[in-house]
Amino acid sequence: MQLHSDRPIAVDVRDAVKVYGDFTALKRVSLSIHDNEFFTLLGPSGCGKTTLLRMIAGFEDVTEGSIALFGEPIAALPPHKRPVNTVFQNYALFPHMTVLDNVGFGLEMLGRSKSEARKRAGEVLDMVQLSQFSSRKPSQLSGGQQQRVALARALAPQPKVLLLDEPLSALDLKLRKAMQLELKHLQRETGITFIFVTHDQEEALTMSDRIAVMSAGELQQLGDAREIYERPKNRFVADFIGDTNLIEVTVDAVAEGQAKCHLGGGHALICDAVEGVKAGDKVHMSMRPERLFLSEEPIAAEGFRGTVRENIFIGTDITTIVALNEGPDFTIRASNSSRGNSRVFDIGAEVVVNMEQGAGRLLTD
Amino acid sequence: MAGGASTGGSSQSETFAPARYWLLLPSWVTLTILVLAPVSMMMGYSFLTKEFRGGVIWEFSLSAYDQFFFDRGLFGDDPPVLQWTYISIFWRSIWQAGVATLMSLVIGFPTAYFIATRPEKERAIWVFLVTIPYWVNLLIRTVSMKFLLRDQGPLNDLLVGSGLLSEPLTIVNTNFAVQLGLFYSYLPFMVLPIYAAAERYNFALSEAAADLYATRWTVLRRILLPSVKPGIVAGCILVFVPSLGSFLAPDLLGGAKNFMIGSLIEEQFKGNAGNWPFGAAASMILLTLVMVILLISARQQAKGGK
Ligand SMILES: Nc1ncnc2c1ncn2[C@@H]1O[C@H](COP(=O)(O)OP(=O)(O)OP(=O)(O)O)[C@@H](O)[C@H]1O
Ligand SMILES: [Mg+2]
């Protein structure tokens, strides 16, 4: 977000490569994370998120490239000398210590007296609403409580950068949503830079200032939530973030920032041109289901005729699948409300699929 | 043993209630024959009167215990004074066994840690390697050790031959030789329980501690050691207890001056010079000592586990 771009760079990853034996887990990843930013690494399982986080924390060495913290290269610093703390994917709470001592551990290691560490630990536990559990052992807590202890433990020494590796993945949906908000507030209050790892795209969209979408060890796209959702760069990002219709189109002409294309069945449409796409290319187009709507009769020249195949009720929305008379199937989502231009049709009804202005997005690969 | 079975799952023990005692019978028989009977016999013998050619006269007597603790002069009619001979042998045994335990811990802990941090496939091989020397009989191992360590043995040949020392180092017939012998006899008993505990250790905890600014030494002291403590305690008991009663290593490597309880007891049952009640009494005292040590460590464990 522009909000952050004028702040100093907290973590600077330059051309980082990580090789395990003959397997390359990270392939030249470069990104700059600003101070005070809520930054999310998003990607499917095995794409290298944890690997990148562990390299920043110092548990894995960097095969090639470099990582700097506030301008200082940190390759030579062992983990215990880096001003970053981690909330581990599996919490890794010390089983033989009380909750209070777990949270105070980092402060003690920084040279505070035991009583001072305990006092501060108590305050942090207050912040995550766990003060009544401070004398328990971690095994006597629920998963969600343990998660909050792990968070408190990492926050207590007031690191410059906090690394969070899928800290909410073990929680149920309700608690998870509550924790998402709590984390977001905490980040704002403390001003600590958060690097948050998740494979849940919805979580990423709700919480982050900026998101780095990764796949198979490569950075696919970097941007804020809107940018990534509305202007995905490639097929992977469009598909991974939210639902979309990925339709193969042929570009007929490109002029004045507009591209004229047609679909399989010959339906013509106009959309914004993107860099790297020229006349004659066969590329994919992403159309978000909620930006399509149905009507009985054509509204504009671009409508596609088809037949309703299925209606799926998902609570807030109704998803309709329409088979075009000629061409691919489309998924359309209408809000479950009587307002707006969304109408629901019976199965078998003849309808026209319409696009909102600018709903089609050309993808380069 | 019976307690363990009857306090198990409630519904199960209901179902098996009638059969329970029958099913436990083998355990009871084994325990009676192998533990209860020998210990009672030993206790009985310790309260009998000695016969001069070994063996006993069936007459109640406290003289075995009296001989252990008190000196009543040459003719047995002086006022009793505390007798230090045997107590000091006991004390030396405890000291020797303690040093051997400490040596096993210092060598055994890093070994166990090393094995636990190998890739999973390799661990079984390392454990196997640790136990290989112990396929050879203890007596043969101890004799070989004496041969290796003696003044004209290979070790001294090497030390003198290479010019490191001008005179051979006397190791055999010292306290140190006994400690070394005990250490070598029981090292796997230290390595294996610590390995078992270290293998279950979650190494992410070490990372978490390092992430919270703990140095490697602090990680070891504050996180790793407390986590594998049950293994360390088990290893120490398993080395200390047999070391305490051992007689092979002190006899073969220590010579006459470095006598331990095991040898004292063994001698009482050998040939015609023996004194069975006295040997039995010394065994009972040793047994009591060991029980007290075990109870104290169990107490400590229970406290630490809370
Ligand atoms: N120590 C290792 N040795 C070999 N390969 C590894 C090692 N650690 C990770 N990898 C591989 O590197 C890739 C990236 O792993 P990483 O743990 O970073 O994934 P991730 O994005 O965090 O996935 P998840 O969402 O499942 O946690 C995976 O394919 C994994 O198999
Ligand atoms: Mg991961």
XYZ file of C-alpha atoms and ligand atoms in Angstrom:
703
model
C 0.000 0.000 0.000
C 1.221 3.508 -0.695
C 0.803 4.125 3.005
C 3.925 2.097 3.695
C 6.159 2.724 0.738
C 7.794 5.757 2.313
C 8.756 3.851 5.458
C 12.191 2.270 5.857
C 12.601 -1.252 4.584
C 12.514 -3.746 7.441
C 13.337 -6.939 5.599
C 14.979 -6.982 2.214
C 15.214 -10.310 0.430
C 17.407 -10.202 -2.676
C 17.493 -13.059 -5.197
C 17.192 -15.607 -2.421
C 17.704 -19.196 -3.527
C 17.329 -22.240 -1.302
C 18.489 -25.648 -2.465
C 17.954 -28.852 -0.472
C 20.124 -31.527 -2.040
C 18.924 -31.615 -5.621
C 15.620 -29.881 -4.891
C 15.272 -26.125 -5.279
C 12.736 -24.917 -2.731
C 13.132 -21.194 -3.527
C 14.045 -19.842 -6.947
C 15.358 -16.280 -6.855
C 12.810 -14.602 -4.634
C 13.170 -10.854 -4.143
C 10.915 -8.753 -1.967
C 11.089 -5.738 0.296
C 8.948 -5.561 3.401
C 8.403 -2.135 4.901
C 8.600 -1.252 8.545
C 5.257 -1.436 10.303
C 3.690 -3.437 7.523
C 1.376 -6.443 7.759
C 2.937 -8.538 5.042
C 1.579 -11.923 4.017
C 3.223 -14.808 2.210
C 0.446 -16.713 0.513
C 0.692 -19.900 -1.476
C -0.273 -23.547 -1.646
C 1.334 -26.190 0.548
C 4.968 -26.849 -0.291
C 5.567 -23.609 -2.179
C 8.379 -22.525 0.147
C 6.698 -20.145 2.607
C 8.110 -21.765 5.718
C 11.495 -22.053 4.047
C 11.609 -18.308 3.413
C 10.497 -17.560 6.964
C 13.123 -19.869 8.414
C 15.779 -18.165 6.337
C 14.762 -14.799 7.767
C 14.779 -16.216 11.319
C 18.182 -17.813 10.730
C 17.305 -21.516 10.964
C 18.224 -22.181 7.336
C 21.174 -20.725 5.524
C 20.652 -18.914 2.252
C 22.055 -20.918 -0.666
C 22.373 -17.840 -2.860
C 21.321 -14.222 -2.576
C 21.037 -12.159 0.580
C 18.677 -11.028 3.316
C 19.022 -7.714 5.121
C 17.265 -6.471 8.263
C 16.935 -2.695 8.346
C 19.757 -2.416 5.854
C 22.117 -4.757 7.722
C 23.007 -8.031 6.034
C 22.238 -10.834 8.494
C 23.820 -13.864 6.866
C 26.485 -14.051 9.588
C 24.080 -13.605 12.512
C 22.970 -16.768 14.353
C 19.238 -16.963 15.183
C 19.675 -15.784 18.775
C 21.234 -12.524 17.609
C 18.508 -11.556 15.127
C 15.924 -9.063 16.365
C 13.083 -11.187 15.017
C 10.743 -13.542 16.851
C 8.725 -16.386 15.446
C 5.297 -17.814 16.173
C 5.850 -21.409 15.106
C 3.408 -23.433 13.061
C 3.205 -26.001 15.893
C 3.651 -23.426 18.713
C 6.770 -25.116 20.185
C 5.927 -23.997 23.735
C 8.346 -25.178 26.428
C 6.435 -28.015 28.094
C 8.273 -27.900 31.421
C 7.685 -24.194 32.034
C 4.561 -22.377 33.116
C 2.779 -20.109 30.682
C 4.230 -17.094 32.480
C 7.797 -18.396 32.227
C 7.296 -19.281 28.589
C 6.278 -15.727 27.840
C 9.041 -14.261 29.989
C 11.773 -16.454 28.490
C 12.819 -14.084 25.731
C 13.058 -11.134 28.109
C 15.156 -13.154 30.519
C 17.485 -14.051 27.689
C 17.792 -10.375 26.876
C 19.195 -9.881 30.347
C 16.164 -8.701 32.290
C 15.811 -9.914 35.837
C 13.441 -12.757 36.479
C 10.951 -10.570 38.325
C 11.000 -7.910 35.639
C 10.548 -10.541 32.919
C 7.592 -11.970 34.820
C 5.987 -8.589 35.253
C 6.216 -7.788 31.572
C 5.094 -11.312 30.649
C 2.033 -10.747 32.790
C 1.217 -7.586 30.878
C 1.528 -9.318 27.525
C -0.634 -12.183 28.764
C -3.196 -9.575 29.735
C -3.122 -8.281 26.204
C -4.010 -11.704 24.782
C -6.519 -12.260 27.617
C -4.774 -15.211 29.178
C -3.684 -13.806 32.520
C -5.791 -16.294 34.459
C -3.801 -19.179 32.952
C -0.344 -17.841 33.735
C 0.601 -20.552 36.237
C -0.520 -23.463 34.064
C 1.678 -25.692 31.957
C 1.118 -25.511 28.171
C -0.310 -29.051 28.101
C -3.182 -27.845 30.279
C -4.388 -25.359 27.656
C -6.615 -25.713 24.614
C -5.145 -25.360 21.136
C -6.403 -21.828 20.755
C -5.021 -20.798 24.130
C -1.649 -22.344 23.302
C -1.643 -20.397 20.090
C -2.159 -17.175 21.991
C 0.618 -18.086 24.432
C 2.940 -18.636 21.460
C 1.934 -15.229 20.174
C 2.478 -13.586 23.563
C 5.870 -15.273 23.911
C 7.010 -13.930 20.564
C 5.621 -10.455 21.251
C 6.983 -10.014 24.761
C 10.578 -9.086 23.802
C 9.153 -6.478 21.401
C 10.972 -7.659 18.284
C 11.325 -5.404 15.284
C 9.892 -8.084 13.059
C 7.459 -10.833 13.994
C 7.297 -13.960 11.840
C 4.040 -15.916 12.024
C 3.915 -19.328 10.376
C 0.275 -20.287 9.818
C -0.491 -19.510 13.438
C -4.240 -19.857 12.998
C -4.370 -23.083 11.019
C -5.317 -25.221 14.034
C -8.284 -23.130 15.098
C -11.937 -23.541 14.255
C -13.520 -21.048 11.906
C -15.128 -18.868 14.565
C -12.047 -18.541 16.757
C -9.964 -18.070 13.686
C -11.987 -15.068 12.542
C -11.784 -13.550 15.999
C -8.030 -14.108 16.118
C -7.594 -12.580 12.675
C -9.101 -9.361 13.936
C -7.150 -9.533 17.174
C -3.879 -10.000 15.303
C -4.633 -7.125 13.014
C -5.350 -4.838 15.964
C -2.254 -6.011 17.763
C -0.118 -5.241 14.767
C -1.534 -1.719 14.551
C -1.120 -1.079 18.270
C 2.416 -2.376 18.563
C 3.696 -1.124 15.237
C 5.725 -4.296 14.806
C 6.329 -5.515 11.267
C 4.383 -8.746 10.769
C 5.357 -11.347 8.199
C 2.430 -13.687 8.170
C 2.352 -17.019 6.390
C -0.875 -18.648 5.307
C -2.289 -20.820 2.562
C -5.749 -19.425 3.136
C -6.411 -16.731 0.565
C -9.385 -15.284 2.415
C -7.274 -14.842 5.546
C -4.606 -13.134 3.472
C -7.089 -10.752 1.862
C -8.692 -9.706 5.147
C -5.539 -9.083 7.139
C -2.720 -7.899 4.924
C -1.357 -4.560 3.831
C 0.445 -6.381 1.073
C 0.461 -9.969 -0.123
C 3.161 -11.957 -1.894
C 1.617 -14.834 -3.797
C 4.036 -17.733 -4.181
C 3.933 -20.966 -6.077
C 6.548 -23.701 -6.488
C 9.320 -21.590 -4.968
C 8.620 -18.548 -7.105
C 7.089 -15.184 -6.367
C 4.037 -14.860 -8.612
C 2.706 -11.468 -7.692
C 3.199 -8.810 -5.058
C 0.574 -6.226 -4.236
C -2.221 -5.198 -1.912
C -5.382 -7.255 -1.570
C -7.408 -5.358 -4.201
C -4.624 -5.397 -6.706
C -4.105 -9.114 -6.388
C -7.791 -9.894 -6.468
C -8.807 -7.547 -9.247
C -5.701 -7.401 -11.369
C -4.077 -10.830 -11.139
C -0.998 -11.105 -13.300
C -1.255 -14.710 -14.343
C -3.456 -17.751 -14.413
C -2.051 -19.131 -11.142
C -2.856 -15.986 -9.144
C -6.297 -15.541 -10.695
C -7.175 -19.131 -9.935
C -5.629 -19.322 -6.455
C -7.217 -16.128 -5.135
C -10.984 -16.436 -4.997
C -13.168 -18.110 -7.616
C -12.952 -17.128 -11.223
C -13.963 -18.071 -14.739
C -10.787 -18.796 -16.689
C -11.778 -18.577 -20.313
C -9.546 -19.042 -23.298
C -9.797 -16.082 -25.700
C -8.184 -15.015 -28.951
C -7.025 -11.423 -29.209
C -8.174 -9.777 -32.476
C -6.807 -6.264 -32.064
C -5.117 -4.050 -29.481
C -5.561 -0.284 -29.632
C -5.718 2.674 -27.225
C -5.438 0.554 -24.117
C -8.291 -1.699 -25.191
C -8.188 -5.224 -26.531
C -10.782 -6.779 -28.808
C -11.079 -10.521 -28.272
C -13.422 -13.418 -28.977
C -14.275 -16.595 -27.107
C -14.519 -20.143 -28.400
C -18.058 -19.768 -29.703
C -17.236 -16.581 -31.556
C -18.636 -14.236 -28.913
C -16.772 -10.939 -29.152
C -15.843 -8.780 -26.169
C -13.720 -5.789 -25.280
C -11.503 -5.432 -22.230
C -8.497 -3.541 -20.917
C -5.272 -4.378 -22.698
C -2.346 -5.597 -20.614
C 1.324 -5.430 -21.333
C 2.700 -8.300 -23.395
C -0.523 -9.198 -25.165
C -0.789 -8.502 -28.892
C -3.179 -9.252 -31.730
C -3.329 -12.924 -32.684
C -2.388 -14.227 -29.209
C -4.386 -16.997 -27.619
C -4.503 -16.140 -23.900
C -6.690 -16.653 -20.855
C -9.154 -14.219 -19.440
C -10.270 -14.126 -15.822
C -13.839 -13.075 -15.018
C -14.902 -13.026 -11.364
C -18.347 -14.685 -10.926
C -19.705 -11.809 -8.840
C -19.003 -9.357 -11.664
C -21.192 -11.278 -14.094
C -24.974 -11.124 -14.055
C -27.866 -12.739 -15.862
C -30.759 -11.269 -17.807
C -33.558 -12.587 -20.013
C -32.740 -10.344 -22.952
C -29.408 -8.879 -24.084
C -28.572 -5.595 -22.327
C -25.421 -4.742 -24.245
C -23.748 -6.045 -27.352
C -21.449 -8.294 -25.326
C -24.005 -10.670 -23.779
C -23.583 -14.402 -24.278
C -26.640 -16.600 -24.707
C -26.867 -19.819 -22.733
C -28.917 -22.179 -20.566
C -28.985 -22.409 -16.761
C -27.566 -25.763 -15.666
C -27.420 -25.499 -11.921
C -28.155 -23.224 -8.963
C -26.065 -23.662 -5.819
C -27.180 -22.022 -2.613
C -24.254 -21.027 -0.367
C -25.923 -18.822 2.205
C -24.857 -15.292 1.420
C -24.775 -15.976 -2.317
C -26.324 -18.085 -5.015
C -24.005 -19.515 -7.622
C -25.420 -20.303 -11.056
C -23.715 -22.356 -13.718
C -24.654 -21.449 -17.290
C -23.669 -23.409 -20.382
C -23.244 -21.121 -23.388
C -25.000 -22.225 -26.551
C -21.611 -22.222 -28.164
C -18.518 -22.043 -25.977
C -17.496 -22.747 -22.385
C -19.491 -22.899 -19.136
C -19.687 -19.831 -16.905
C -20.084 -19.482 -13.170
C -22.095 -16.474 -12.031
C -22.572 -15.401 -8.462
C -25.522 -13.337 -7.300
C -25.914 -11.967 -3.821
C -28.766 -13.542 -1.892
C -30.731 -10.302 -1.626
C -33.572 -8.675 -3.469
C -31.545 -5.578 -4.268
C -29.310 -5.020 -7.285
C -29.413 -6.407 -10.776
C -28.888 -10.021 -9.867
C -31.721 -12.342 -10.699
C -31.958 -16.048 -10.164
C -33.402 -18.200 -12.964
C -34.754 -21.736 -12.926
C -32.736 -24.607 -14.260
C -33.199 -24.914 -18.008
C -34.064 -21.249 -18.493
C -32.644 -19.466 -21.538
C -30.586 -16.532 -20.285
C -27.979 -13.974 -21.290
C -24.687 -13.693 -19.375
C -23.601 -10.044 -19.025
C -20.294 -8.575 -17.841
C -19.845 -5.527 -15.693
C -17.630 -2.814 -17.078
C -13.974 -3.904 -16.801
C -14.794 -7.342 -15.393
C -12.643 -9.213 -17.896
C -8.940 -9.355 -17.127
C -6.408 -10.682 -19.651
C -3.665 -12.875 -18.222
C -0.236 -13.231 -19.745
C 0.214 -16.922 -18.922
C 2.282 -55.275 39.755
C -1.236 -56.217 40.768
C -1.974 -52.586 41.511
C -1.191 -51.657 37.917
C -3.680 -54.149 36.549
C -6.528 -53.448 38.933
C -6.397 -49.669 38.599
C -6.394 -49.901 34.776
C -9.459 -49.104 32.638
C -12.558 -49.563 34.787
C -14.881 -51.293 32.324
C -12.149 -53.667 31.190
C -11.188 -54.744 34.666
C -14.894 -55.362 35.363
C -15.074 -57.704 32.407
C -11.934 -59.571 33.327
C -12.490 -59.485 37.080
C -12.877 -63.232 37.631
C -9.898 -64.130 35.452
C -7.697 -61.373 36.786
C -5.993 -63.284 39.569
C -5.403 -66.330 37.413
C -3.909 -64.271 34.637
C -1.581 -62.556 37.080
C -0.418 -65.848 38.522
C 2.656 -66.241 36.276
C 3.891 -62.805 37.322
C 3.418 -63.632 40.963
C 5.190 -66.971 40.646
C 8.101 -65.381 38.802
C 8.397 -62.547 41.277
C 8.235 -64.922 44.217
C 10.891 -67.260 42.872
C 13.234 -64.598 41.509
C 12.861 -61.705 43.942
C 10.944 -62.457 47.089
C 12.493 -65.848 47.922
C 16.162 -64.885 47.384
C 15.810 -61.630 49.272
C 14.048 -63.316 52.190
C 16.683 -66.044 52.247
C 19.433 -63.475 52.289
C 17.730 -61.564 55.031
C 17.294 -64.799 57.025
C 20.939 -65.757 56.624
C 22.077 -62.341 57.764
C 20.527 -63.055 61.166
C 22.139 -66.462 61.653
C 25.397 -67.534 63.270
C 28.398 -68.309 61.104
C 29.954 -71.711 60.759
C 33.701 -71.724 60.415
C 33.956 -73.599 57.136
C 31.374 -71.456 55.396
C 27.687 -72.123 55.819
C 25.625 -71.289 58.906
C 24.438 -72.556 62.230
C 20.668 -72.159 62.643
C 20.772 -69.880 65.611
C 19.528 -66.311 65.703
C 22.314 -63.755 65.986
C 22.935 -60.084 65.276
C 26.675 -60.600 65.159
C 26.915 -60.130 61.383
C 25.531 -56.596 61.627
C 27.474 -56.006 64.800
C 30.693 -56.981 63.036
C 29.910 -54.608 60.206
C 29.413 -51.521 62.337
C 31.318 -52.101 65.615
C 34.748 -53.058 66.792
C 34.786 -54.924 70.140
C 38.475 -55.569 70.350
C 40.430 -58.728 69.693
C 38.523 -60.887 72.168
C 35.132 -59.301 71.673
C 34.754 -57.995 75.223
C 35.901 -54.352 74.860
C 33.219 -51.645 74.785
C 31.957 -51.238 71.184
C 33.492 -48.479 69.031
C 32.363 -47.605 65.554
C 34.183 -49.759 63.042
C 35.333 -47.780 60.039
C 36.798 -50.571 57.889
C 33.596 -51.658 56.208
C 31.936 -48.287 56.251
C 34.912 -46.880 54.412
C 34.708 -49.690 51.872
C 31.072 -48.727 51.386
C 31.998 -45.111 51.120
C 34.714 -45.875 48.550
C 32.214 -47.958 46.565
C 29.747 -45.110 46.478
C 32.476 -42.726 45.413
C 33.796 -45.061 42.702
C 30.328 -45.804 41.375
C 29.507 -42.087 41.474
C 32.584 -41.113 39.491
C 31.932 -43.897 36.983
C 28.332 -42.649 36.632
C 29.522 -39.110 36.070
C 32.007 -40.281 33.435
C 29.269 -42.262 31.683
C 27.036 -39.208 31.740
C 29.697 -36.908 30.321
C 30.480 -39.322 27.487
C 27.032 -40.886 27.190
C 24.945 -37.734 26.894
C 26.719 -36.310 23.823
C 26.735 -39.791 22.290
C 23.009 -40.183 22.809
C 22.371 -36.675 21.512
C 24.520 -37.386 18.483
C 22.542 -40.534 17.671
C 19.191 -38.814 18.218
C 20.108 -36.079 15.743
C 21.116 -38.489 12.960
C 18.641 -39.101 10.127
C 16.078 -41.644 11.214
C 17.425 -44.438 9.029
C 20.918 -44.199 10.495
C 19.931 -44.207 14.151
C 19.414 -47.964 14.463
C 22.905 -48.505 13.063
C 24.476 -46.157 15.593
C 22.635 -47.783 18.482
C 23.845 -51.129 17.206
C 27.429 -49.866 17.060
C 27.231 -48.639 20.646
C 26.170 -52.063 21.870
C 28.608 -54.176 19.821
C 31.415 -54.348 22.433
C 28.873 -55.634 24.926
C 28.357 -58.820 23.022
C 31.642 -59.925 24.560
C 31.537 -61.323 28.081
C 32.169 -58.771 30.844
C 35.029 -60.799 32.343
C 36.882 -60.980 29.030
C 36.351 -57.289 28.430
C 37.696 -56.380 31.856
C 40.739 -58.642 31.501
C 41.450 -57.186 28.050
C 41.212 -53.745 29.526
C 43.776 -54.639 32.161
C 46.038 -55.933 29.416
C 45.639 -52.714 27.426
C 46.256 -50.437 30.400
C 49.084 -52.163 32.235
C 52.564 -50.660 32.493
C 53.976 -52.671 29.592
C 50.679 -52.686 27.696
C 49.892 -51.254 24.273
C 48.681 -47.924 25.657
C 51.881 -47.237 27.543
C 53.987 -48.564 24.646
C 52.268 -46.007 22.484
C 52.639 -43.147 24.965
C 56.303 -43.852 25.693
C 57.157 -44.900 22.137
C 55.762 -41.711 20.650
C 57.773 -39.673 23.152
C 54.743 -38.189 24.871
C 55.824 -39.681 28.187
C 59.260 -40.722 29.369
C 57.977 -43.326 31.830
C 54.965 -45.593 31.556
C 51.841 -44.273 33.238
C 50.614 -46.485 36.051
C 46.911 -46.963 35.598
C 46.236 -50.505 36.714
C 45.722 -50.907 40.460
C 44.543 -47.330 40.914
C 41.133 -45.924 41.721
C 41.069 -44.447 38.274
C 41.426 -47.860 36.635
C 38.399 -49.078 38.580
C 36.393 -46.026 37.563
C 37.413 -46.542 33.973
C 36.475 -50.211 34.155
C 33.054 -49.481 35.653
C 32.463 -46.708 33.168
C 33.241 -48.991 30.268
C 31.182 -51.855 31.694
C 27.970 -49.902 31.955
C 28.188 -47.091 29.374
C 25.343 -48.406 27.155
C 22.992 -48.286 30.128
C 23.575 -44.555 30.129
C 23.435 -44.046 26.382
C 20.266 -45.989 25.647
C 17.764 -44.331 28.033
C 19.074 -40.875 27.217
C 18.823 -41.694 23.536
C 15.249 -42.861 24.011
C 14.371 -39.558 25.705
C 16.314 -37.416 23.234
C 14.667 -39.119 20.297
C 11.290 -37.997 21.573
C 12.569 -34.461 22.122
C 10.946 -31.877 19.881
C 13.896 -30.103 18.301
C 11.631 -27.206 17.377
C 11.906 -26.278 21.071
C 15.619 -25.615 20.622
C 14.824 -23.426 17.644
C 12.146 -21.594 19.589
C 14.605 -20.903 22.404
C 17.296 -19.710 19.990
C 14.674 -17.512 18.370
C 14.084 -15.990 21.822
C 17.766 -15.029 22.105
C 19.015 -18.067 24.033
C 22.619 -19.053 23.320
C 23.414 -22.685 22.551
C 24.594 -23.256 26.096
C 21.379 -21.820 27.523
C 19.308 -23.934 25.155
C 21.110 -27.007 26.455
C 20.731 -26.039 30.106
C 17.239 -24.583 30.148
C 15.400 -26.514 27.436
C 17.117 -29.728 26.336
C 18.335 -31.026 29.726
C 14.992 -30.607 31.530
C 13.241 -32.311 28.623
C 15.487 -35.395 28.634
C 15.887 -35.476 32.415
C 13.884 -38.698 32.880
C 16.320 -40.442 30.528
C 19.305 -39.036 32.405
C 17.941 -40.141 35.773
C 17.208 -43.623 34.424
C 20.694 -43.829 32.917
C 22.355 -42.724 36.133
C 20.469 -45.309 38.170
C 21.219 -48.039 35.641
C 24.945 -47.273 35.794
C 25.264 -46.398 39.472
C 23.448 -49.370 40.969
C 25.358 -52.182 39.226
C 28.632 -50.240 39.609
C 28.067 -50.090 43.338
C 27.855 -53.843 43.686
C 30.326 -54.713 40.979
C 33.359 -56.872 41.849
C 34.961 -57.742 38.501
C 36.365 -54.317 37.722
C 37.626 -53.576 41.258
C 39.153 -57.053 41.582
C 40.893 -57.118 38.225
C 41.773 -53.464 37.752
C 41.946 -52.122 41.296
C 43.984 -54.658 43.195
C 43.847 -55.199 46.954
C 43.863 -51.553 47.998
C 40.819 -50.585 45.980
C 38.386 -53.072 47.318
C 34.637 -52.440 46.840
C 31.502 -53.837 48.471
C 30.943 -56.298 45.669
C 34.319 -57.897 46.321
C 33.752 -57.879 50.075
C 30.479 -59.732 49.656
C 31.842 -62.086 47.050
C 34.706 -63.054 49.368
C 32.347 -64.024 52.180
C 30.841 -66.767 50.036
C 34.082 -68.066 48.527
C 35.859 -71.153 49.780
C 36.346 -71.863 53.471
C 37.356 -68.416 54.616
C 33.880 -67.019 54.090
C 31.323 -65.745 56.525
C 27.857 -66.232 55.083
C 25.873 -64.218 57.616
C 28.300 -61.336 57.274
C 28.061 -61.469 53.446
C 24.273 -61.544 53.690
C 24.265 -58.620 56.123
C 26.520 -56.568 53.847
C 24.178 -57.396 50.933
C 21.172 -56.264 52.953
C 22.882 -52.996 53.815
C 23.771 -52.482 50.163
C 20.206 -53.285 49.143
C 18.834 -50.782 51.656
C 21.214 -48.131 50.372
C 20.134 -48.715 46.780
C 16.463 -48.621 47.738
C 16.929 -45.324 49.522
C 18.681 -43.850 46.464
C 15.888 -45.069 44.172
C 13.205 -43.695 46.458
C 14.865 -40.307 46.625
C 15.193 -40.108 42.852
C 11.578 -41.223 42.395
C 10.533 -38.446 44.762
C 12.547 -35.930 42.800
C 11.055 -37.142 39.530
C 7.520 -36.862 40.835
C 8.203 -33.339 42.043
C 9.781 -32.285 38.745
C 6.993 -33.812 36.683
C 4.253 -31.678 38.213
N 14.895 -30.050 5.126
C 14.387 -30.226 3.893
N 14.977 -31.079 3.027
C 14.479 -31.255 1.791
N 13.389 -30.634 1.304
C 12.764 -29.766 2.107
C 13.225 -29.519 3.452
N 12.404 -28.613 4.010
C 11.473 -28.316 3.080
N 11.692 -29.000 1.929
C 10.891 -28.909 0.701
O 10.833 -27.571 0.311
C 9.539 -27.255 -0.187
C 8.999 -26.049 0.544
O 8.741 -26.393 1.875
P 8.067 -25.389 2.898
O 8.066 -26.033 4.224
O 8.726 -24.077 2.785
O 6.582 -25.311 2.345
P 5.369 -24.398 2.839
O 5.080 -23.449 1.752
O 5.651 -23.842 4.171
O 4.207 -25.461 2.904
P 3.024 -25.654 4.008
O 1.941 -24.707 3.654
O 2.603 -27.066 3.781
O 3.614 -25.432 5.363
C 8.688 -28.495 -0.011
O 8.536 -29.118 -1.267
C 9.472 -29.358 0.922
O 9.312 -30.711 0.586
Mg 4.884 -24.268 6.190
